[in-house]
XYZ file of C-alpha atoms in Angstrom:
695
model
C 138.517 98.942 214.174
C 135.090 99.852 215.431
C 134.284 97.939 218.584
C 131.074 95.971 219.196
C 130.451 97.732 222.482
C 130.699 101.134 220.861
C 128.153 100.115 218.232
C 125.577 98.974 220.640
C 125.985 101.923 222.992
C 125.397 104.255 220.084
C 122.227 102.631 218.839
C 119.420 105.166 218.113
C 116.001 104.950 219.644
C 114.243 105.878 222.839
C 114.358 103.985 225.965
C 110.944 102.359 226.271
C 109.336 101.435 229.528
C 109.479 97.693 230.277
C 106.153 96.055 230.267
C 104.447 98.550 227.899
C 103.524 97.943 224.277
C 103.188 101.423 222.740
C 101.115 102.205 219.730
C 102.041 105.761 218.572
C 99.402 107.956 216.981
C 100.848 110.285 214.448
C 104.539 109.743 213.859
C 106.804 112.350 215.396
C 103.886 114.257 217.001
C 103.065 114.523 220.653
C 99.610 114.945 222.137
C 100.168 118.644 222.886
C 101.533 119.349 219.356
C 98.461 117.884 217.675
C 96.136 119.671 220.065
C 97.901 122.925 219.162
C 97.360 122.265 215.472
C 93.675 121.539 215.945
C 93.149 124.632 218.023
C 95.125 126.868 215.568
C 93.002 125.539 212.613
C 89.745 126.128 214.482
C 90.947 129.537 215.597
C 91.145 130.541 212.011
C 87.439 129.556 211.492
C 86.045 130.993 214.740
C 88.345 132.011 217.541
C 85.568 133.152 219.754
C 83.297 130.117 219.241
C 85.976 127.399 219.650
C 88.334 128.870 222.326
C 88.949 125.950 224.680
C 88.387 126.343 228.345
C 91.280 125.919 230.655
C 90.346 122.529 231.900
C 89.538 121.274 228.379
C 92.534 119.522 226.828
C 94.505 119.321 230.062
C 92.999 115.970 231.132
C 94.703 114.010 228.431
C 98.133 115.538 229.271
C 97.536 114.816 232.886
C 96.537 111.339 232.127
C 99.595 110.806 230.075
C 101.896 112.089 232.865
C 100.153 109.831 235.428
C 100.358 106.899 232.997
C 104.072 107.459 232.445
C 104.668 107.430 236.168
C 102.831 104.159 236.500
C 104.679 102.601 233.639
C 108.012 103.213 235.215
C 106.954 101.081 238.181
C 105.880 98.123 236.122
C 107.874 94.962 236.395
C 109.796 93.493 233.509
C 108.560 90.855 231.155
C 105.622 90.594 228.870
C 103.732 88.478 231.300
C 103.268 91.624 233.440
C 103.313 93.969 230.544
C 99.554 94.276 230.207
C 98.479 93.854 233.802
C 96.240 96.965 233.351
C 93.876 94.939 231.238
C 92.638 92.595 233.984
C 89.071 92.126 233.091
C 88.049 88.601 232.168
C 88.213 87.770 228.517
C 84.845 87.204 226.912
C 84.944 85.435 223.607
C 83.401 87.639 220.944
C 81.773 86.854 217.748
C 83.886 87.107 214.605
C 85.213 90.647 214.294
C 83.325 92.919 211.843
C 84.903 93.641 208.494
C 85.083 96.993 206.697
C 82.309 95.880 204.387
C 79.918 94.685 207.113
C 76.774 96.931 207.599
C 77.519 97.547 211.275
C 80.764 99.132 210.405
C 79.377 101.432 207.765
C 79.466 105.107 208.962
C 76.181 106.336 210.204
C 74.967 109.895 209.958
C 74.211 109.798 213.663
C 73.375 107.183 216.309
C 69.833 106.774 217.432
C 69.779 109.533 220.045
C 67.077 111.925 221.127
C 67.667 115.659 220.639
C 69.703 117.689 218.133
C 73.184 116.600 217.055
C 75.961 118.046 219.071
C 77.620 121.254 217.931
C 81.178 121.642 216.743
C 82.124 123.054 220.085
C 80.474 120.085 221.868
C 82.247 117.601 219.697
C 85.618 119.323 220.275
C 85.026 119.265 223.988
C 84.019 115.631 223.949
C 87.029 114.607 221.894
C 89.464 116.532 224.129
C 87.876 114.603 227.009
C 88.586 111.324 225.149
C 84.931 110.435 224.344
C 85.086 108.591 221.038
C 81.386 107.994 220.795
C 81.064 111.421 219.141
C 83.384 110.377 216.373
C 80.406 109.751 214.099
C 79.603 113.463 214.227
C 83.022 114.509 212.762
C 82.408 112.315 209.723
C 78.865 113.594 209.450
C 80.226 117.235 209.579
C 82.630 116.330 206.794
C 79.846 114.935 204.608
C 77.556 117.810 205.318
C 80.352 120.196 204.218
C 80.839 118.156 201.122
C 77.070 118.226 200.276
C 76.927 121.977 200.988
C 79.848 122.672 198.750
C 78.344 120.554 196.010
C 74.921 122.193 196.268
C 76.415 125.706 196.003
C 74.965 128.859 197.557
C 77.706 129.156 200.281
C 80.646 131.362 199.861
C 84.134 129.956 199.382
C 85.358 131.751 202.546
C 82.634 130.155 204.603
C 83.379 126.689 203.159
C 87.016 127.101 203.919
C 86.234 128.298 207.518
C 83.936 125.244 208.063
C 86.520 122.885 206.581
C 89.094 124.238 208.974
C 86.835 123.394 211.867
C 86.365 119.864 210.549
C 90.036 119.319 210.086
C 90.783 120.579 213.489
C 88.297 118.040 214.899
C 89.926 115.289 212.792
C 93.284 116.122 214.315
C 91.877 115.710 217.737
C 90.049 112.501 216.715
C 93.172 111.067 215.087
C 95.329 111.619 218.129
C 92.676 110.166 220.482
C 92.105 107.020 218.306
C 95.777 106.376 217.553
C 96.600 107.093 221.176
C 94.254 104.286 222.200
C 95.769 102.003 219.577
C 99.240 102.749 220.869
C 98.390 100.986 224.171
C 95.547 98.799 223.143
C 95.516 96.555 226.149
C 95.511 99.426 228.656
C 92.268 100.741 227.161
C 88.799 99.499 228.365
C 87.450 96.981 225.747
C 84.656 99.262 224.653
C 87.012 102.196 224.042
C 89.321 100.014 222.052
C 86.412 98.768 220.005
C 85.402 102.350 219.306
C 88.908 103.232 218.183
C 89.098 100.297 215.873
C 85.688 101.080 214.412
C 86.738 104.739 213.721
C 89.815 103.570 211.837
C 87.595 101.164 209.787
C 85.069 103.860 209.028
C 87.909 106.200 207.866
C 89.317 103.551 205.635
C 85.875 103.101 204.082
C 85.456 106.789 203.665
C 88.847 106.943 201.853
C 87.576 104.335 199.436
C 84.240 106.219 198.870
C 85.854 109.534 198.276
C 88.357 107.982 195.838
C 85.516 107.043 193.571
C 83.495 110.284 194.008
C 83.960 113.490 192.021
C 86.169 116.067 193.703
C 84.730 119.349 195.066
C 86.841 122.083 193.640
C 86.389 124.644 196.449
C 87.418 122.269 199.286
C 91.042 121.267 199.991
C 91.892 117.648 199.341
C 92.022 115.889 202.708
C 91.637 112.280 201.638
C 92.863 109.612 201.670
C 93.682 110.024 205.360
C 95.260 106.593 205.584
C 94.722 106.123 209.296
C 95.334 102.430 208.889
C 98.692 103.159 207.463
C 99.424 105.588 210.263
C 98.586 102.787 212.712
C 101.020 100.511 210.960
C 103.720 103.210 211.118
C 103.067 103.480 214.823
C 103.529 99.724 215.210
C 106.967 100.139 213.554
C 107.864 102.806 216.080
C 106.704 100.564 218.902
C 108.998 97.813 217.579
C 111.896 100.233 217.421
C 111.314 101.522 220.916
C 110.979 98.016 222.390
C 113.980 96.549 220.634
C 116.248 99.600 221.219
C 115.452 99.657 224.949
C 118.530 99.294 227.069
C 118.697 95.688 228.324
C 119.644 94.794 231.842
C 123.146 94.865 233.073
C 125.438 92.452 231.291
C 125.878 89.264 233.419
C 129.377 88.020 234.043
C 130.617 85.840 231.205
C 128.289 87.328 228.664
C 129.359 89.847 226.024
C 127.554 93.130 225.296
C 126.577 91.782 221.898
C 125.270 88.486 223.405
C 123.210 90.452 225.912
C 121.794 92.692 223.253
C 120.824 89.680 221.045
C 119.176 87.961 223.945
C 117.208 91.110 224.833
C 115.987 91.564 221.237
C 115.137 87.928 220.691
C 113.264 87.563 223.947
C 111.402 90.861 223.325
C 110.294 89.727 219.811
C 109.142 86.318 220.940
C 107.272 87.494 224.074
C 105.736 90.517 222.354
C 104.508 88.571 219.376
C 103.033 85.899 221.640
C 101.057 88.653 223.368
C 99.897 90.018 220.006
C 98.686 86.499 218.978
C 97.043 85.710 222.324
C 95.549 89.085 223.259
C 95.415 91.472 220.331
C 94.370 89.232 217.549
C 90.966 88.432 219.190
C 90.304 92.153 219.567
C 91.296 93.455 216.203
C 89.239 93.097 212.997
C 90.802 90.826 210.371
C 91.401 93.761 208.076
C 94.030 95.049 210.471
C 96.047 91.874 209.924
C 97.510 92.600 213.341
C 99.824 89.640 213.717
C 101.469 90.216 210.275
C 101.860 93.965 210.977
C 103.634 93.420 214.281
C 105.721 90.522 212.993
C 106.879 92.490 209.954
C 107.682 95.585 212.030
C 109.770 93.676 214.621
C 111.457 91.640 211.885
C 112.398 94.637 209.868
C 113.901 96.546 212.767
C 115.782 93.536 214.020
C 117.091 92.970 210.490
C 118.163 96.572 210.177
C 120.221 96.204 213.365
C 121.896 93.150 212.219
C 122.691 94.483 208.734
C 124.423 97.480 210.374
C 126.176 95.118 212.819
C 127.415 92.946 209.998
C 129.277 95.891 208.452
C 131.595 96.015 211.497
C 134.794 94.020 211.930
C 133.391 91.503 214.339
C 135.356 89.422 216.820
C 135.169 85.602 216.466
C 132.645 85.154 219.125
C 130.254 87.821 217.826
C 130.545 86.532 214.219
C 129.409 83.101 215.469
C 126.738 84.686 217.659
C 125.337 86.681 214.680
C 125.211 83.548 212.433
C 123.644 81.583 215.306
C 120.748 84.127 215.612
C 120.239 84.662 211.901
C 120.345 80.986 210.853
C 119.036 79.169 213.889
C 117.663 80.912 216.946
C 115.480 83.453 215.152
C 113.840 81.190 212.540
C 113.656 78.086 214.680
C 113.271 79.126 218.349
C 111.287 82.400 217.792
C 109.321 82.269 214.565
C 108.778 78.570 214.771
C 107.978 78.485 218.480
C 104.810 76.617 219.491
C 102.754 79.712 220.030
C 103.832 81.485 216.905
C 104.516 78.832 214.304
C 100.869 78.504 213.086
C 100.263 82.217 213.064
C 103.534 83.085 211.096
C 103.687 80.179 208.692
C 102.050 82.091 205.935
C 104.001 85.304 206.509
C 107.115 85.360 204.439
C 109.417 87.468 206.581
C 112.537 86.274 204.878
C 116.054 86.173 206.280
C 117.445 88.757 208.659
C 120.493 89.188 206.411
C 121.047 88.973 202.633
C 122.259 85.593 201.402
C 125.473 87.035 200.211
C 126.247 88.554 203.619
C 125.469 85.282 205.322
C 127.836 83.303 203.062
C 130.542 85.861 203.776
C 130.020 85.538 207.553
C 129.981 81.755 207.247
C 133.373 81.819 205.382
C 134.813 84.015 208.117
C 133.409 81.653 210.772
C 134.874 78.570 209.158
C 138.270 80.178 208.700
C 138.321 81.354 212.381
C 137.169 77.976 213.626
C 139.627 75.897 211.690
C 142.513 78.119 212.755
C 141.460 77.819 216.301
C 141.062 74.063 216.125
C 144.590 73.727 214.599
C 146.097 75.891 217.356
C 144.310 74.025 220.149
C 145.272 70.503 218.865
C 148.849 71.585 218.325
C 148.963 72.949 221.847
C 147.393 69.711 223.226
C 150.093 67.643 221.550
C 152.830 69.894 222.746
C 151.674 69.561 226.362
C 151.467 65.791 226.019
C 154.957 65.454 224.567
C 156.303 67.678 227.409
C 154.868 65.178 229.900
C 156.712 62.377 228.140
C 159.914 64.405 228.226
C 159.499 65.103 231.931
C 159.088 61.366 232.556
C 155.609 61.822 234.029
C 153.873 58.438 234.423
C 150.630 58.054 232.507
C 147.349 57.631 234.222
C 145.820 54.199 234.727
C 142.196 53.666 233.804
C 140.500 50.298 234.305
C 143.940 48.626 234.534
C 145.208 50.203 231.302
C 147.572 53.081 230.757
C 145.713 56.096 229.564
C 146.570 59.405 227.941
C 144.331 62.527 227.929
C 145.527 63.518 224.479
C 142.808 61.534 222.639
C 140.099 63.089 224.847
C 141.536 66.545 224.243
C 141.747 66.185 220.529
C 138.290 64.624 220.096
C 136.735 67.182 222.351
C 138.321 70.104 220.400
C 137.082 68.659 217.078
C 133.605 67.645 218.360
C 132.948 71.081 219.950
C 133.873 72.796 216.703
C 131.606 70.458 214.742
C 128.694 71.095 217.121
C 129.200 74.869 216.851
C 128.945 74.663 213.065
C 125.963 72.432 213.096
C 124.211 74.752 215.455
C 124.312 77.319 212.634
C 123.035 74.979 209.883
C 123.588 71.386 208.877
C 125.226 72.643 205.688
C 127.822 74.605 207.638
C 128.345 71.452 209.709
C 129.192 69.480 206.589
C 131.559 72.156 205.324
C 133.506 72.262 208.513
C 133.652 68.444 208.729
C 135.765 68.237 205.672
C 138.132 70.981 206.883
C 138.479 69.367 210.286
C 139.353 65.981 208.771
C 142.190 67.617 206.887
C 143.478 69.273 210.071
C 143.062 66.030 212.042
C 145.090 64.067 209.461
C 147.857 66.690 209.751
C 147.760 66.473 213.491
C 147.987 62.617 213.448
C 151.077 62.786 211.185
C 152.642 65.322 213.584
C 151.717 63.020 216.507
C 153.468 60.095 214.819
C 156.653 62.156 214.201
C 156.612 63.459 217.827
C 156.240 59.907 219.122
C 159.010 58.472 216.940
C 161.320 61.190 218.198
C 160.438 60.241 221.851
C 161.100 56.552 221.060
C 164.522 57.462 219.723
C 165.668 59.993 222.419
C 164.074 58.993 225.684
C 165.028 55.263 226.113
C 166.582 55.820 229.483
C 163.545 57.393 231.132
C 161.898 55.393 233.939
C 158.345 55.620 232.467
C 159.598 55.132 228.910
C 157.640 51.805 228.310
C 154.616 53.055 230.258
C 154.193 56.011 228.007
C 154.668 53.862 224.918
C 151.813 51.677 226.064
C 149.628 54.683 226.825
C 150.141 56.040 223.307
C 149.416 52.707 221.728
C 146.133 52.621 223.731
C 145.371 56.041 222.332
C 145.141 54.586 218.820
C 141.965 52.620 219.665
C 140.350 55.663 221.139
C 141.087 57.713 218.067
C 139.887 54.986 215.756
C 136.641 54.271 217.716
C 135.767 57.957 217.931
C 136.290 58.644 214.319
C 134.393 55.526 213.170
C 131.391 56.172 215.414
C 131.171 59.939 215.357
C 132.322 61.050 211.879
C 130.751 58.131 209.785
C 133.186 58.472 207.011
C 133.839 55.789 204.362
C 136.187 52.986 205.490
C 138.793 53.788 202.754
C 138.973 57.392 203.936
C 139.038 56.325 207.573
C 141.950 53.887 206.866
C 143.921 56.624 205.156
C 143.200 59.039 207.986
C 144.420 56.515 210.523
C 147.570 55.370 208.712
C 149.817 57.455 210.950
C 148.318 55.767 213.959
C 149.058 52.360 212.435
C 152.682 53.373 212.089
C 152.740 54.760 215.570
C 151.370 51.427 216.929
C 153.755 49.369 214.966
C 156.811 51.409 216.041
C 155.555 51.093 219.649
C 155.209 47.305 219.389
C 158.638 47.038 217.853
C 160.162 49.016 220.766
C 158.307 47.113 223.443
C 159.335 43.735 221.990
C 162.826 44.685 221.053
C 164.458 43.591 224.330
C 162.416 40.365 224.496
C 163.438 39.349 221.031
C 167.062 40.155 221.750
C 166.845 37.832 224.838
C 165.339 35.015 222.664
C 168.048 35.220 219.950
C 170.797 33.177 221.770
C 168.137 30.656 222.799
C 167.108 30.104 219.176
C 170.741 29.652 218.276
C 170.861 26.602 220.404
C 168.809 24.748 217.794
C 171.670 24.851 215.259
C 174.432 24.822 217.849
C 173.194 21.408 219.131
C 172.346 20.249 215.580
C 168.736 19.869 216.755
C 169.714 17.348 219.308
C 167.553 18.847 222.152
C 164.729 20.759 220.376
C 162.148 20.106 223.064
C 164.357 21.458 225.916
C 165.435 24.490 223.820
C 161.864 25.442 222.996
C 160.889 25.072 226.696
C 163.502 27.640 227.524
C 162.166 30.015 224.818
C 158.574 29.631 225.974
C 159.582 30.217 229.635
C 161.505 33.370 228.699
C 158.563 34.735 226.885
C 156.138 33.859 229.691
C 158.216 35.739 232.221
C 158.028 38.941 230.139
C 154.358 38.906 229.202
C 153.149 40.709 232.395
C 155.070 43.767 231.174
C 152.330 44.278 228.498
C 149.302 43.786 230.848
C 148.536 47.595 230.777
C 147.864 47.340 227.020
C 144.126 47.301 226.066
C 142.907 43.841 225.369
C 142.761 44.163 221.624
C 146.414 45.443 221.479
C 147.603 42.751 223.915
C 146.216 40.225 221.503
C 147.870 41.962 218.588
C 151.160 42.064 220.432
C 150.857 38.390 221.179
C 150.301 37.802 217.445
C 153.617 39.568 216.879
C 155.309 37.237 219.394
C 153.633 34.276 217.681
C 154.950 35.392 214.352
C 158.431 35.941 215.769
C 158.543 32.446 217.273
C 157.479 30.788 214.024
C 159.778 32.973 211.876
C 162.883 32.349 214.113
C 162.148 28.614 214.116
C 162.005 28.555 210.325
C 165.206 30.641 210.124
C 167.054 28.001 212.312
C 165.741 25.229 209.962
C 166.930 27.165 206.896
C 170.599 27.601 208.024
C 171.733 24.572 205.835
C 173.744 23.325 208.757
C 171.677 20.182 209.165
C 171.759 17.461 206.486
C 169.897 14.295 207.237
C 170.537 11.408 204.773
C 168.322 8.725 206.206
C 164.577 8.512 206.214
C 164.588 7.710 209.975
C 166.619 10.855 210.803
C 164.205 13.015 208.764
C 161.105 11.473 210.269
C 162.492 12.035 213.795
C 163.194 15.681 213.038
C 159.690 16.033 211.560
C 158.246 14.674 214.779
C 160.234 17.195 216.819
C 159.037 20.007 214.593
C 155.402 18.934 214.923
C 155.719 18.733 218.715
C 157.346 22.133 218.895
C 154.757 23.679 216.529
C 152.006 22.388 218.872
C 153.723 23.897 221.901
C 154.159 27.244 220.217
C 150.526 27.300 218.947
C 149.053 26.353 222.357
C 151.158 28.867 224.235
C 150.471 31.719 221.935
C 146.673 30.962 221.681
C 146.328 30.672 225.462
C 147.902 34.117 225.874
C 145.685 35.839 223.354
C 147.098 35.285 219.853
C 144.490 34.875 217.142
C 147.075 34.305 214.319
C 145.541 31.063 213.211
C 147.025 31.674 209.770
C 150.422 30.650 211.302
C 149.152 27.195 212.449
C 150.208 25.340 209.303
C 153.633 27.058 208.842
C 155.708 24.591 210.824
C 153.563 21.368 210.430
C 153.711 21.679 206.603
C 157.505 21.964 206.718
C 157.611 18.982 208.929
C 155.462 17.050 206.377
C 157.857 18.000 203.534
C 160.828 16.766 205.563
C 158.880 13.599 206.429
C 157.808 12.592 202.831
C 160.112 10.532 200.716
C 158.288 10.394 197.474
C 159.143 13.298 195.124
C 155.605 13.654 193.719
C 154.120 13.720 197.242
C 156.654 16.408 198.133
C 155.575 18.415 195.017
C 151.936 18.313 196.096
C 152.788 19.407 199.626
C 155.025 22.250 198.328
C 152.193 23.444 196.002
C 149.765 23.520 198.928
C 152.286 25.272 201.071
C 152.868 27.964 198.486
C 149.161 28.510 198.325
C 148.937 29.035 202.080
C 152.098 31.250 202.098
C 152.498 32.965 198.719
C 155.772 34.590 199.768
C 157.390 31.096 200.071
C 160.167 31.275 197.382
C 162.489 28.845 195.758
C 165.287 30.070 197.998
C 163.289 29.086 201.042
C 162.296 25.761 199.458
C 166.010 25.009 198.673
C 166.936 25.654 202.312
C 164.290 23.173 203.524
C 165.146 20.514 200.910
C 168.859 20.817 201.860
C 167.887 19.013 205.066
C 166.818 16.051 202.970
C 170.305 14.710 202.017
C 168.880 11.701 200.205
C 167.154 13.647 197.369
C 168.680 13.615 193.901
C 169.522 16.979 192.319
C 166.995 16.185 189.540
C 164.295 15.680 192.085
C 165.150 18.862 193.865
C 165.029 20.730 190.564
C 161.639 19.097 189.714
C 160.227 20.003 193.071
C 161.419 23.608 192.815
C 159.788 24.028 189.455
C 156.330 23.536 191.121
C 156.662 27.068 192.490
C 156.815 28.412 188.926
C 153.145 27.655 188.627
C 152.324 30.182 191.379
C 154.367 33.095 190.062
C 151.268 35.237 189.425
C 149.826 34.836 192.896
C 149.200 38.200 194.610
C 151.438 39.386 197.399
C 150.316 38.066 200.840
C 148.520 40.374 203.111
C 150.490 38.913 206.005
C 154.193 38.412 205.454
C 156.069 35.485 206.751
C 158.815 34.186 204.407
C 159.360 37.730 203.050
C 160.697 38.433 206.574
C 163.231 35.472 206.267
C 166.443 35.968 204.382
C 168.036 32.913 202.929
C 171.541 32.634 201.416
């Protein structure tokens, strides 16, 4: 597998000097090469006349060497990149267009004396004086006119054209050399270079519509504007391919390279907008040209990079730059957004390649999330097995498992959303599936702990901590994920089971302690129901502090379970068929005891947090059935009771009516038939009598 580091170390391109925005002249040609071409061409025409002096032509090379030395000393950053251009900016009038009269090529400026000779023009150009550029164009036109008029030999025309072309080579290199470093040139020199390019573009258009001169070689269109654009592309390549600073600790080679390229593009384009755009004529479309060149080179890098087998981090990094940082933080930055809004640069990668990378990212991310959540659960269960006491937070036992799981999922969600919101939606569904699987595994692991670790000292404390976890999971999912309630309930079903099993375990010993106390009701034939219930309530009250570390909502829920147990066990004792009262007075006395006991149970449970108001009528209504003597009145009460508690069956009713020893069998049968009316009532959401078995 090709490594990322190898790829970046092998990137082509020269190492550009920080702080320099280069505008190459002729692609792949140096100053000395072009000068040699011009001298060779002119030598063919007149070696004696145009032989350059020793000092002529050396100045530019010397200047370039000196410039190169200075460039190496420049500080990094585009803020210092153009410190050479320090003159105050003067706001110019709108830049001239190619069609404007002042840009039209002139035969010669308004100067006294004869026009400069070819040798003088050559010397001026070699010295970098662009004000003589008009004379090169004039010589070209004069040659064209002379060839059209006839009378000059072909050999002479060829010799003269060679001279003109040699001058054009010098002029081209001087002009494009200025445009290579536009902000290092004096404003007037830059204006002259831009004007020459504009004049040459106009001359290309003029010659294209004029009849060709057979004798002369075809030299147009020269396409100097296109050469300038090619030079901009070279500048972009050199700037982006420059070796970035040393990789900081904690940052990968790829991350460092991306950061260098992104920062370079942003800062360079901002300089183009702020400093070059006011200087360049509109026809150059300078912002578009630079933006396109930088974009295309950056895109080429990324397309090549995408062909490699990337590590997970670099896959994410590539998507992050392509889908987020580049379009949002660079192209849409405050200084560039307005300038680039009409330039359709497109995406850095093809849509198909992006989809493939997104699929790889999603697969990698889901796999990592699954592994991390599984590991978090394993570590938590190991703490239970080692009998490590849970932490206490605000007076409640607390587990880090919820925090770990939610953090793992949330971080993955944020990573995906940082790419695009669509990728965020895709990973959300995948993460919910993995979370549901994790919660089922959590429930199984907890049940195993309940079964095998009963003798551990912190057994109950860890149970309470895990019950408290359920609220954290539920709250986080409800607030953060904003999924439909039905889906949320399905997702949280394993936690409901975990909580229920935890409650059952916590209350198991309490309920075992209460069982012999409830038996006293039947053992004493309800002779001392008040005293018996007082013992039961006292036993419960002593044990309640054991549950104080539960969160408030769960302590209330646990108290509801205690409330239900007290009512259920009380009804079970009444339904044992061991008590038969044949007189009305006996039945009314029992009814009064039941009412009193019901009030004690309700007040005690309510004071300790139970909100199970649905149990409030369970015992008083039974007391009323026992108290009533008229069969029809009993029927009405039974019908009402069955409405309140739909799981109240004929078997339960028979057990209660068995207490009333003065009822005729026909009356009992008639009362029982009342329940047939309610046979189609739906199952109760809260079971009571379905928990009570009657013989």
